[in-house]
Short mmCIF file of C-alpha atoms in Angstrom, two decimals:
data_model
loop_
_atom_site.label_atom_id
_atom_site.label_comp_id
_atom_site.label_asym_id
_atom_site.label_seq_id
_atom_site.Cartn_x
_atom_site.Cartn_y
_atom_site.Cartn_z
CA UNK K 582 102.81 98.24 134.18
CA UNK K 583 102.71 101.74 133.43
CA UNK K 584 104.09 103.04 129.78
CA UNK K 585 104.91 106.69 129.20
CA UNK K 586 104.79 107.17 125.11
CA UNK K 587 105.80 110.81 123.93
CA UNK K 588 106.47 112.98 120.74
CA UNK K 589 107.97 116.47 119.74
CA UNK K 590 105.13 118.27 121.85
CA UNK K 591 107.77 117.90 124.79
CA UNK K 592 110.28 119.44 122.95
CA UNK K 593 108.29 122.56 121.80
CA UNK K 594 107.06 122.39 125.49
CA UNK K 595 110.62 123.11 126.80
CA UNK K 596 112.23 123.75 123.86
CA UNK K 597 110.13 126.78 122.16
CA UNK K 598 108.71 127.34 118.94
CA UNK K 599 112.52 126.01 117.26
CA UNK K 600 111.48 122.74 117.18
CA UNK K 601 107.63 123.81 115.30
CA UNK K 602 108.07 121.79 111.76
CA UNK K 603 107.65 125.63 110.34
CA UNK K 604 111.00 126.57 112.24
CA UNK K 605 112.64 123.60 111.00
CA UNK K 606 111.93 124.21 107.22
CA UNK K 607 113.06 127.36 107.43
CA UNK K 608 116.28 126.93 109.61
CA UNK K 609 117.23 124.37 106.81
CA UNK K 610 116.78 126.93 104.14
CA UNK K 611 119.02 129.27 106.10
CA UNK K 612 121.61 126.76 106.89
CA UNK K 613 122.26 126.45 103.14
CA UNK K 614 123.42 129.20 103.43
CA UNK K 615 126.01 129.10 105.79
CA UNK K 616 129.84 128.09 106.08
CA UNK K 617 129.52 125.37 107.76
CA UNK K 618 126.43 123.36 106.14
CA UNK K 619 127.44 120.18 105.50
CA UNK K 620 127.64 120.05 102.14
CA UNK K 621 129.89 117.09 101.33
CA UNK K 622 127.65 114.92 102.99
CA UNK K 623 124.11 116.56 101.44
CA UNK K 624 124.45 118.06 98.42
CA UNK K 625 127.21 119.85 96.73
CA UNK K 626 125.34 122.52 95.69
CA UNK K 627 123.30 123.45 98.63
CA UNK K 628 120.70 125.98 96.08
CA UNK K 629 119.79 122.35 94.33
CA UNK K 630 117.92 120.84 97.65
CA UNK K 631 116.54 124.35 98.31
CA UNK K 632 114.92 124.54 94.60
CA UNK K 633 113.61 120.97 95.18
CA UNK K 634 111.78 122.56 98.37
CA UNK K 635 110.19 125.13 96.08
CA UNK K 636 109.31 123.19 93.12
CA UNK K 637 107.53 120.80 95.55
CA UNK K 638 105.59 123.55 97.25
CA UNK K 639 104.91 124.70 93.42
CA UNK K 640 102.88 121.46 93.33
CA UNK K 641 100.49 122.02 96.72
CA UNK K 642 98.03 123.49 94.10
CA UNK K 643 97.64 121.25 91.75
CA UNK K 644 97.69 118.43 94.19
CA UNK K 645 94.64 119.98 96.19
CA UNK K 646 92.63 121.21 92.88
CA UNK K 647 93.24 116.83 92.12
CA UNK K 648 96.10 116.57 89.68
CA UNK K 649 97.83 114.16 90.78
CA UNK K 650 95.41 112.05 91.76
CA UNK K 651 95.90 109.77 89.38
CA UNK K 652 99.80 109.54 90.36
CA UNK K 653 98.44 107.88 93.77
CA UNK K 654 99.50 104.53 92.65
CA UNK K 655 98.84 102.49 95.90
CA UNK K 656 96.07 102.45 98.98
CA UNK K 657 98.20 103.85 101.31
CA UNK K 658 99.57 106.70 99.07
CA UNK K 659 95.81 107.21 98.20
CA UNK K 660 95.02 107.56 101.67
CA UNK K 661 97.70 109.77 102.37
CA UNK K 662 96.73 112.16 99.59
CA UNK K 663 93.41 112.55 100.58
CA UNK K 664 94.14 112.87 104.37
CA UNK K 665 97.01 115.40 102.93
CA UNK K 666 94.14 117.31 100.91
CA UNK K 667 92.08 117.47 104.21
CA UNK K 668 94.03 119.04 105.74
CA UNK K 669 95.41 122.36 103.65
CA UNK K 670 92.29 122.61 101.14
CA UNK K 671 91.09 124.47 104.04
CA UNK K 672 93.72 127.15 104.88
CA UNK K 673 93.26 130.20 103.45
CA UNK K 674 96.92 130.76 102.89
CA UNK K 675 99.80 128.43 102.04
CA UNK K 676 103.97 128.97 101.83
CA UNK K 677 107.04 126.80 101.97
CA UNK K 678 106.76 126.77 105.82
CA UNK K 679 102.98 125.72 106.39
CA UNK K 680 103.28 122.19 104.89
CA UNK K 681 104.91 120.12 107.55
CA UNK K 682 108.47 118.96 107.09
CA UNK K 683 107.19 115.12 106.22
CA UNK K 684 104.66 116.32 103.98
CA UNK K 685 107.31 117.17 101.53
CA UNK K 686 108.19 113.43 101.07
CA UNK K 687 104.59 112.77 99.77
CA UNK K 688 105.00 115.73 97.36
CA UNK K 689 108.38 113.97 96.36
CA UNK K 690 107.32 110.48 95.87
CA UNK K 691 104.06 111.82 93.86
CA UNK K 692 106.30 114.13 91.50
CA UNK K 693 108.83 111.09 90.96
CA UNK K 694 105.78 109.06 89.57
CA UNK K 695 104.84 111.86 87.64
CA UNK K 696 107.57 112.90 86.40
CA UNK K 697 109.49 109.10 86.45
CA UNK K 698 112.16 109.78 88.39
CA UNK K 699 113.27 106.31 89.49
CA UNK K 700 116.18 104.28 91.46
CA UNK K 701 119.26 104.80 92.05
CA UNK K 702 118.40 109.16 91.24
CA UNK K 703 115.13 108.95 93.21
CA UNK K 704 116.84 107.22 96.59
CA UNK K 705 119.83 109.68 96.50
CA UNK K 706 117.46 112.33 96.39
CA UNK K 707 115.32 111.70 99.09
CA UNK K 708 118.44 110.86 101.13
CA UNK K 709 119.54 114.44 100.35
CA UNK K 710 116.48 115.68 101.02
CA UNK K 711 116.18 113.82 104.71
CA UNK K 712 119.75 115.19 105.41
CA UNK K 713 118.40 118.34 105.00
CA UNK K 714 115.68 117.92 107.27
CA UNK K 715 117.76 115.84 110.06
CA UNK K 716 120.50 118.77 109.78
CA UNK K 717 117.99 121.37 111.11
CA UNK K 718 116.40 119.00 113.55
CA UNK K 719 119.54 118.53 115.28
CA UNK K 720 120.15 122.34 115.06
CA UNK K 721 123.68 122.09 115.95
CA UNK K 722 123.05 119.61 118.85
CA UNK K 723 120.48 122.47 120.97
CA UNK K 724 117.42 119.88 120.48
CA UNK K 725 120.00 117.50 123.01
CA UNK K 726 119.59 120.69 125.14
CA UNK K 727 116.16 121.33 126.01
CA UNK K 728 116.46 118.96 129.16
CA UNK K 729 118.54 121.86 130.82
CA UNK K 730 115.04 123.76 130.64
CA UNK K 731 113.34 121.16 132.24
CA UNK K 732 111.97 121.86 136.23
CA UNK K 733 113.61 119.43 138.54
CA UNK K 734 110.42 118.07 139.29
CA UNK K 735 109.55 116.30 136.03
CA UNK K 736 111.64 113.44 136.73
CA UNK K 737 108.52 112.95 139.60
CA UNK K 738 106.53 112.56 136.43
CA UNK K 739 109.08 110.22 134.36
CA UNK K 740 109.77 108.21 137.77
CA UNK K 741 105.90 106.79 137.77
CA UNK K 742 106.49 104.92 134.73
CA UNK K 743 107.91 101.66 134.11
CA UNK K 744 108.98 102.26 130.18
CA UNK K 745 109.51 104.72 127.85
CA UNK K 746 108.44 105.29 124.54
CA UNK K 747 109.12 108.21 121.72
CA UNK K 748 109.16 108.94 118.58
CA UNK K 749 111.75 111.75 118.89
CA UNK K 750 115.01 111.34 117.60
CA UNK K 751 116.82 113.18 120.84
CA UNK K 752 117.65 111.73 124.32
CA UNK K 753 116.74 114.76 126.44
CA UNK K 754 114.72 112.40 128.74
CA UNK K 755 117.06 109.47 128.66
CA UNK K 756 119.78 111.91 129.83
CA UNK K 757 117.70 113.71 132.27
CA UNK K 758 116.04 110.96 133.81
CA UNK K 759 118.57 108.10 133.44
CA UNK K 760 116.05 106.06 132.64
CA UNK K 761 116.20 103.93 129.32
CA UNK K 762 113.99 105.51 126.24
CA UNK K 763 112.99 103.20 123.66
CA UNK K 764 113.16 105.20 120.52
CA UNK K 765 110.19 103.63 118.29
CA UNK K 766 111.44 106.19 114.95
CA UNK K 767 115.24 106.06 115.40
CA UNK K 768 117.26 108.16 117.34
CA UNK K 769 120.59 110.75 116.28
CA UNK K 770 122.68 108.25 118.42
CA UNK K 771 121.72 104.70 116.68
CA UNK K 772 123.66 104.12 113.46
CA UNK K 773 121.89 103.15 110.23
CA UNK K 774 122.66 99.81 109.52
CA UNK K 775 123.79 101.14 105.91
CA UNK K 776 126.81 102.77 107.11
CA UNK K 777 128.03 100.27 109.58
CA UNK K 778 130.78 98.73 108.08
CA UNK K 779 130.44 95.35 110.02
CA UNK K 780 126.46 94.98 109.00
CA UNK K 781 124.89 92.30 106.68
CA UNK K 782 124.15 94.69 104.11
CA UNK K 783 127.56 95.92 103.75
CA UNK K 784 128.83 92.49 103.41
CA UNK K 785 127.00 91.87 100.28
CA UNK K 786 128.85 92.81 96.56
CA UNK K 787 127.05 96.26 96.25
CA UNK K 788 128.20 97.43 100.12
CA UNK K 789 126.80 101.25 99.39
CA UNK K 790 129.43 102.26 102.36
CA UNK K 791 131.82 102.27 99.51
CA UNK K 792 130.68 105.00 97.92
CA UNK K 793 129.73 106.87 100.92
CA UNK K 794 131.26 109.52 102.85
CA UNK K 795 131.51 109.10 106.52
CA UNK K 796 132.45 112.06 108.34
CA UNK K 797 131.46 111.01 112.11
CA UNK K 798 131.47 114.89 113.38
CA UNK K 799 127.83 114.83 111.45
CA UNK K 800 126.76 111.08 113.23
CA UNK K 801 123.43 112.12 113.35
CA UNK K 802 123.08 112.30 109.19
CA UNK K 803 123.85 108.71 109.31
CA UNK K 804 121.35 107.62 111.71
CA UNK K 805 118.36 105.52 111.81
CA UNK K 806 116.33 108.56 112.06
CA UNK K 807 112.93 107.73 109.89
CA UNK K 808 111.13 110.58 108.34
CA UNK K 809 108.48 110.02 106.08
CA UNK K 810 104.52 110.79 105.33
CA UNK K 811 102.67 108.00 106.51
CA UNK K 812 102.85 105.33 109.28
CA UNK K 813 102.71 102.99 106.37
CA UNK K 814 106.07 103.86 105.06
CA UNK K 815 107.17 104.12 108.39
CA UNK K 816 105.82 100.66 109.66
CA UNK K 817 107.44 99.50 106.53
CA UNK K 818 110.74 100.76 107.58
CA UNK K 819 111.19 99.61 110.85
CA UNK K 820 109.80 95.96 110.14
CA UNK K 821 112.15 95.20 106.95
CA UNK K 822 115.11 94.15 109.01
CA UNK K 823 113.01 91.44 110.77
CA UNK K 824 111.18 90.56 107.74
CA UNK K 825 114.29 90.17 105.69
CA UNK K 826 116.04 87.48 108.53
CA UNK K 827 112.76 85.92 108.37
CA UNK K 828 113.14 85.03 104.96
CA UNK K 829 116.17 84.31 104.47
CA UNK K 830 116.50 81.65 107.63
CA UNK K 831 113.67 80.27 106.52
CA UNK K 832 115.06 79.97 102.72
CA UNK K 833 118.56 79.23 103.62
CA UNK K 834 116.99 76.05 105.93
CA UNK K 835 115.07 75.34 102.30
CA UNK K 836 118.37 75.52 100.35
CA UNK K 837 120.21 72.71 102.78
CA UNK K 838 117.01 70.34 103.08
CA UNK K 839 115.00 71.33 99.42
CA UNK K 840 116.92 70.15 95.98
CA UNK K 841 114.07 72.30 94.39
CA UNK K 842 114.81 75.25 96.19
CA UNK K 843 118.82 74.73 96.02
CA UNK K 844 118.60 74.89 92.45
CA UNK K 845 116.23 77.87 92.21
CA UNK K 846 118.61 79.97 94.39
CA UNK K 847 121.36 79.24 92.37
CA UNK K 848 119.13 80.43 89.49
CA UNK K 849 118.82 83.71 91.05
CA UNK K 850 122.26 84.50 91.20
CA UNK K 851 122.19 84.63 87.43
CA UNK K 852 118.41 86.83 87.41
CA UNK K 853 117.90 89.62 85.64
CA UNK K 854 116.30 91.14 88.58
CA UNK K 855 118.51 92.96 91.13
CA UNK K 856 116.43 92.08 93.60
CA UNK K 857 116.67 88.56 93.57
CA UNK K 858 119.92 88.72 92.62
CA UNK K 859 120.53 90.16 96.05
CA UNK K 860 118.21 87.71 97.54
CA UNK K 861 119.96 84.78 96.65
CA UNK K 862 123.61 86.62 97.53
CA UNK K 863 122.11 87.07 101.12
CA UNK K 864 120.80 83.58 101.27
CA UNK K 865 124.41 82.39 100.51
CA UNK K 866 125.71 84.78 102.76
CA UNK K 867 124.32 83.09 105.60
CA UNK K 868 124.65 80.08 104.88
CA UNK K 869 128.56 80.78 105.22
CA UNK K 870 127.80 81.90 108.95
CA UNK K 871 124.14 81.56 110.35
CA UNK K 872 125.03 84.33 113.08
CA UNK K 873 124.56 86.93 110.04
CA UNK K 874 121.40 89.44 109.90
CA UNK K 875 120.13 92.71 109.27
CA UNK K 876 119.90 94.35 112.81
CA UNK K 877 117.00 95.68 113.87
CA UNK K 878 116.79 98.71 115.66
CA UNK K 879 113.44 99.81 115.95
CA UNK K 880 111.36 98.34 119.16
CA UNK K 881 108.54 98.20 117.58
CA UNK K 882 107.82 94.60 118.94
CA UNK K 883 108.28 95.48 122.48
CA UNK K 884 105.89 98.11 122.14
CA UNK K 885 102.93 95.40 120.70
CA UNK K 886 103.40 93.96 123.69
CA UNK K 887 102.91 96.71 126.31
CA UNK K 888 100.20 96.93 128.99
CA UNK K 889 97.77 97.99 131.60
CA UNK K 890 98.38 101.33 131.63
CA UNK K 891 99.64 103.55 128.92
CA UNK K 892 100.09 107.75 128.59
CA UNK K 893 100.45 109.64 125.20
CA UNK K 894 101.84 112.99 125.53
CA UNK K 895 102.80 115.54 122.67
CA UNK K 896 102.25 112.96 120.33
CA UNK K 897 99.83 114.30 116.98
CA UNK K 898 98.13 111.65 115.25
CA UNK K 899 99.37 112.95 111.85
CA UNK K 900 101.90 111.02 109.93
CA UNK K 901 101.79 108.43 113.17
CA UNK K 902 98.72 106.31 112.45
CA UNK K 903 100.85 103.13 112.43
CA UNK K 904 101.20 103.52 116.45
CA UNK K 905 97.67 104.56 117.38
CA UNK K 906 96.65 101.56 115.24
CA UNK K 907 99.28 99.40 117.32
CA UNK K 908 97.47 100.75 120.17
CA UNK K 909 94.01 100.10 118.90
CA UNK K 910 94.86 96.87 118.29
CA UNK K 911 96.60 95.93 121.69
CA UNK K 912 94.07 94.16 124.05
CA UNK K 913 96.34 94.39 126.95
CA UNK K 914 95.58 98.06 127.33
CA UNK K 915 93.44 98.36 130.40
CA UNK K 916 93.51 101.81 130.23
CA UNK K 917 94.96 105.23 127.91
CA UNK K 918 95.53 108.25 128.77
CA UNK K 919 95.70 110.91 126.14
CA UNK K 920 96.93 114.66 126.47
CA UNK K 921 95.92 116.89 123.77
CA UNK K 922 97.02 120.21 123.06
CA UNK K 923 94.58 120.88 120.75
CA UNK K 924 90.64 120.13 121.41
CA UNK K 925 90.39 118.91 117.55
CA UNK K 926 92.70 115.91 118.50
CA UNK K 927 89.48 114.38 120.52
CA UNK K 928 87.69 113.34 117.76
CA UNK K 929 90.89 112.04 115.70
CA UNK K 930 92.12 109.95 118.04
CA UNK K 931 89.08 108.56 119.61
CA UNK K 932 88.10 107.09 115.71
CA UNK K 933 91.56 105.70 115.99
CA UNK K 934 91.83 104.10 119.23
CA UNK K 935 87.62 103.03 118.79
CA UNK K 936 88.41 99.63 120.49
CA UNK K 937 89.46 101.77 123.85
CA UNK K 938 87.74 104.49 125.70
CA UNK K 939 90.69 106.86 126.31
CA UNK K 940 90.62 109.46 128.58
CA UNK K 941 91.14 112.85 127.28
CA UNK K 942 93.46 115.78 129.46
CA UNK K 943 94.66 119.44 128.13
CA UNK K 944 97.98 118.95 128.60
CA UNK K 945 98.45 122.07 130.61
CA UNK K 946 96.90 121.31 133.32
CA UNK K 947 100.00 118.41 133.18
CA UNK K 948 102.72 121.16 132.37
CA UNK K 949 101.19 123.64 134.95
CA UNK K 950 102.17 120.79 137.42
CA UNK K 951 105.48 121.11 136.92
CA UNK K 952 106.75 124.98 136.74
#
């Protein structure tokens, strides 16, 4: 078995320097600006989410000279800070455009602690804030383009392997090589399961569709599209639909066979804690009709369970830990095969994949293959 696994370094391959996070942070400034930004569905006043850029960015110094170090409430957000640190202490010169596009969500969730922003403001914020981001992305559907660029002879390349992996959000290669991509971060095309009507979650009392709006010539603002700072909050992400059916087959089982547990769900309905409020409305709901869940749209357990053979292509280990340590992790691997772009990548990834020895290519000596 032979698994292909690739990131945005394809795109800016084929694509050009419009799909470099710096192009993308500063496309979605300019597209404030335009007629046709999407403002309905964003934020009604565009100059809001642009201030929120800059106030963020007014923050990269203080976070690096330490204060808000004591705003890193959990490991992971620790970790994340530090590795965040790392990485721009040492550039001599910082703007809006030099912190990468998911960076910003670290500098958000740190400023909300600081500055206790909390639920429902801090959710419709972020939300605003990833619409912002996905609306460049997309770029008025050219990042669906960049296949037209590719040579004729890269579907030689995509034929050798058996499946498909990315963490890209576009189907360039699904399209060009009519072969099925599995699309480990969401994809423009795959619907959030918040703004399907029909889903679990908007069958509960609170159904946020209801006080959404739903304009389907923007489908890719209501996709499953993750973007976040760490493969932590990612991970997170893509396992909570599983993790929620889990639960609640396992406690709605409990509530038919468990007097104990009947009456403590019945409790909750009545809790002062939304939470398991809507734990206990779920729990009911499927009872009513076991064929209920959350779907899950991230193939994320397909992907444990690769093997033999597996080849990582424009993929940076930044913000994507959760995958290499997949990979680590997955003693099916009989061998990896990773192209890096830059030389500095070596050393990252091989202390992330330390239970493999990968092999290490410059990836153009792949592209110059295939001119």
């Amino acid at each position: 078995m032979k698994t292909l696994l690739f990131g945005n370094g394809i795109n800016i391959q084929f694509g050009g320097t419009d799909n470099l996070s710096k192009s993308i942070i500063l496309r979605a400034i300019k597209n404030t600006k335009e007629a046709d930004f999407p403002a309905h569905i964003i934020v009604d006043a565009p100059s809001l989410i642009v201030s929120l850029l800059g106030h963020l960015f007014l923050q990269v110094r203080e976070i690096l000279n330490g204060g808000y170090d004591s705003y890193a409430y959990t490991t992971d957000l620790k970790v994340c800070l530090d590795d965040f640190k790392w990485r721009y202490s040492a550039k001599k010169s910082l703007n809006v455009a030099t912190i990468g596009f998911e960076d910003y969500y670290l500098l958000y969730d740190l400023m909300c602690y600081k500055y206790k922003i909390k639920n429902p403001d801090k959710y419709h914020i972020r939300e605003a804030l990833k619409c912002f981001f996905l609306y460049s992305i997309f770029n008025k559907d050219r990042v669906n383009q960049i296949y037209k660029n590719y040579p004729a002879k890269l579907n030689d390349f995509f034929n050798v392997f058996d499946e498909l992996y990315t963490t890209n959000y576009d189907n360039n290669v699904e399209v060009f090589s009519g072969k099925k991509v599995n699309y480990l971060h969401g994809a423009f095309h795959i619907k959030a399961d918040v703004y399907n009507p029909d889903s679990m979650r908007n069958k509960m009392s609170d159904s946020p569709i209801k006080d959404c709006i739903v304009d389907d010539r923007y489908y890719y603002l209501y996709s499953n599209a993750l973007t976040t700072y760490s493969g932590y909050s990612k991970m997170f992400s893509i396992k909570q639909h599983g993790d929620a059916n889990s639960a609640m087959e396992k406690m709605a089982k409990a509530y038919q066979e468990n007097e104990m547990i009947k009456d403590a769900v019945n409790a909750w309905e009545k809790d002062a804690n939304e939470i398991v409020q809507k734990m206990a409305e779920g729990i009911k709901l499927k009872l009513s009709d076991s064929s209920l869940e959350f779907k899950e749209t991230y193939p994320i357990k397909e992907f444990a369970a690769i093997s033999d053979e597996l080849c990582i292509i424009g993929l940076s280990p930044n913000n994507d830990t959760h995958i290499f340590n997949m990979i680590n992790d997955n003693g099916l691997l009989k061998s990896i095969i990773y192209y890096f772009y830059d030389s500095d990548e070596i050393a990252v990834v091989s202390q992330l994949l330390n239970n493999h020895r990968p092999e290490f290519i410059n990836v153009t000596e792949l592209w110059s293959q295939y001119r």
